[in-house]
Amino acid sequence: MSSVDDKNNLELKDVMILFDRDQGVSIFPNFRGYDDPIDDAEWLLERNPSSKGFILRPIVRDDKCGLWIGEFTHSTSGITRYEEIYDEGASKICNLILKYASEEISERSLIERLTINSLKKTVKSNIIQDFKYYVCPINLFYSECKEVNRIY
């Protein structure tokens, strides 16, 4: 399912994924909104406690599958900056999310594939690249964190 903004030729898909530094990942399937990615994201943020992070939403413009990525902070319930990305990596993530929306893959499978590390490797987004972990993964903490030896 999706909604279309005719004046911009932008098709918003009905799944929003919230990556919050403190709360982790939340998926909102079957999201119906205002046909505007910023208004939809801000509506969602007003109703969900959040600290700092970003929202992913699959979009299609001119038959190109991509991602709308909006950054938010705890000081406002609004979007501080956003990007639309249509490169190969964004298209892969968009198609993965659409597989979840059409129930071809489970929510668990989607969350396992959409880690911060995989997004940073796949999507050329300043917002994602600038994002700091909401939870430091165990393998990163023990094997790659340079501060562990200094602290312990």
Coordinates of C-alpha atoms in Angstrom, one line a residue:
M1 CA 0.0 0.0 0.0
S2 CA 1.1 3.6 -0.5
S3 CA 0.0 7.1 -1.0
V4 CA 1.0 9.4 -3.9
D5 CA 1.8 13.1 -3.8
D6 CA 0.9 14.0 -7.4
K7 CA 2.6 17.4 -7.5
N8 CA 6.0 16.0 -6.6
N9 CA 5.4 12.5 -8.2
L10 CA 6.4 11.0 -4.9
E11 CA 4.9 7.7 -3.7
L12 CA 5.1 7.2 0.0
K13 CA 5.1 3.5 1.1
D14 CA 3.1 2.6 4.2
V15 CA 5.9 1.4 6.4
M16 CA 8.0 3.7 8.7
I17 CA 10.9 2.4 10.7
L18 CA 12.2 4.5 13.7
F19 CA 15.8 4.1 14.9
D20 CA 16.1 5.6 18.3
R21 CA 19.3 5.9 20.2
D22 CA 17.7 4.8 23.5
Q23 CA 14.7 2.8 22.5
G24 CA 16.1 0.8 19.6
V25 CA 14.2 -0.1 16.4
S26 CA 10.4 0.3 16.1
I27 CA 8.5 -0.6 12.9
F28 CA 5.2 0.9 12.0
P29 CA 3.5 -1.1 9.2
N30 CA 0.3 0.1 7.4
F31 CA 1.0 3.7 8.3
R32 CA -1.5 6.1 6.8
G33 CA -0.6 9.7 7.1
Y34 CA -0.9 13.1 5.5
D35 CA 0.9 12.3 2.2
D36 CA 3.9 14.3 3.3
P37 CA 6.9 12.6 4.7
I38 CA 7.8 15.3 7.1
D39 CA 4.3 15.7 8.5
D40 CA 3.9 12.0 8.8
A41 CA 7.2 11.6 10.7
E42 CA 6.4 14.5 13.0
W43 CA 3.0 13.0 13.7
L44 CA 4.6 9.7 14.7
L45 CA 7.3 11.4 16.8
E46 CA 4.6 13.3 18.8
R47 CA 3.0 10.0 19.8
N48 CA 6.1 8.0 20.6
P49 CA 8.7 8.9 23.2
S50 CA 12.0 9.2 21.5
S51 CA 15.5 10.6 22.2
K52 CA 17.5 11.0 19.1
G53 CA 17.7 9.1 15.9
F54 CA 16.2 8.8 12.4
I55 CA 13.2 7.5 10.5
L56 CA 13.4 5.4 7.4
R57 CA 10.5 5.3 4.9
P58 CA 10.5 3.6 1.5
I59 CA 9.6 5.9 -1.3
V60 CA 9.2 5.8 -5.1
R61 CA 9.8 8.8 -7.4
D62 CA 9.8 8.5 -11.2
D63 CA 9.9 4.6 -10.9
K64 CA 13.0 4.7 -8.7
C65 CA 12.8 3.0 -5.4
G66 CA 14.6 4.8 -2.6
L67 CA 14.5 6.0 1.0
W68 CA 13.3 9.0 2.8
I69 CA 15.5 9.5 5.9
G70 CA 14.6 12.0 8.5
E71 CA 16.6 12.9 11.6
F72 CA 15.1 13.9 14.9
T73 CA 16.4 15.0 18.3
H74 CA 14.8 14.8 21.8
S75 CA 14.6 18.6 22.1
T76 CA 11.9 18.8 19.4
S77 CA 9.3 16.4 18.1
G78 CA 10.2 17.6 14.7
I79 CA 12.5 16.6 11.9
T80 CA 15.8 18.5 12.0
R81 CA 17.0 17.4 8.5
Y82 CA 16.1 14.9 5.9
E83 CA 17.3 13.2 2.7
E84 CA 15.9 11.4 -0.2
I85 CA 18.3 8.8 -1.6
Y86 CA 17.8 6.7 -4.7
D87 CA 21.2 5.0 -5.1
E88 CA 21.6 1.2 -5.4
G89 CA 22.0 0.7 -1.7
A90 CA 18.8 2.7 -0.9
S91 CA 17.0 0.7 -3.5
K92 CA 18.1 -2.6 -1.9
I93 CA 16.9 -1.4 1.5
C94 CA 13.6 -0.1 0.0
N95 CA 12.9 -3.5 -1.6
L96 CA 13.7 -5.3 1.6
I97 CA 11.2 -3.1 3.5
L98 CA 8.6 -3.7 0.8
K99 CA 9.1 -7.5 1.2
Y100 CA 8.3 -7.1 4.8
A101 CA 5.2 -5.0 4.0
S102 CA 4.0 -7.7 1.6
E103 CA 4.7 -10.3 4.3
E104 CA 7.4 -12.1 2.3
I105 CA 9.8 -11.8 5.3
S106 CA 9.1 -11.5 9.0
E107 CA 9.6 -8.5 11.2
R108 CA 12.4 -10.3 13.0
S109 CA 14.2 -11.0 9.7
L110 CA 13.9 -7.3 8.7
I111 CA 15.3 -6.1 12.0
E112 CA 18.2 -8.6 11.8
R113 CA 19.1 -7.3 8.3
L114 CA 18.6 -3.6 9.1
T115 CA 21.4 -3.0 11.6
I116 CA 23.1 0.3 11.9
N117 CA 26.3 -1.3 10.6
S118 CA 24.6 -2.7 7.5
L119 CA 22.8 0.6 6.8
K120 CA 26.1 2.5 7.1
K121 CA 27.7 0.1 4.6
T122 CA 24.8 0.1 2.2
V123 CA 23.2 3.6 2.2
K124 CA 25.1 6.8 1.3
S125 CA 23.3 9.0 3.8
N126 CA 24.9 11.7 6.0
I127 CA 22.2 11.1 8.6
I128 CA 22.9 7.4 8.9
Q129 CA 26.7 7.9 8.8
D130 CA 26.5 10.5 11.6
F131 CA 24.2 8.3 13.8
K132 CA 25.8 7.0 17.0
Y133 CA 24.8 3.6 18.4
Y134 CA 21.7 3.4 20.5
V135 CA 23.2 0.1 21.9
C136 CA 26.8 -0.9 21.5
P137 CA 26.7 -4.4 20.0
I138 CA 28.5 -7.0 22.1
N139 CA 30.9 -8.0 19.3
L140 CA 31.8 -4.3 18.7
F141 CA 32.2 -3.7 22.4
Y142 CA 34.5 -6.7 23.0
S143 CA 36.4 -7.0 19.8
E144 CA 36.6 -3.5 18.2
C145 CA 36.2 -0.9 21.0
K146 CA 39.6 0.6 21.6
E147 CA 38.6 1.9 25.0
V148 CA 37.9 -1.4 26.7
N149 CA 41.5 -2.2 27.5
R150 CA 42.1 1.3 28.7
I151 CA 39.1 1.2 31.0
Y152 CA 39.5 -2.3 32.3

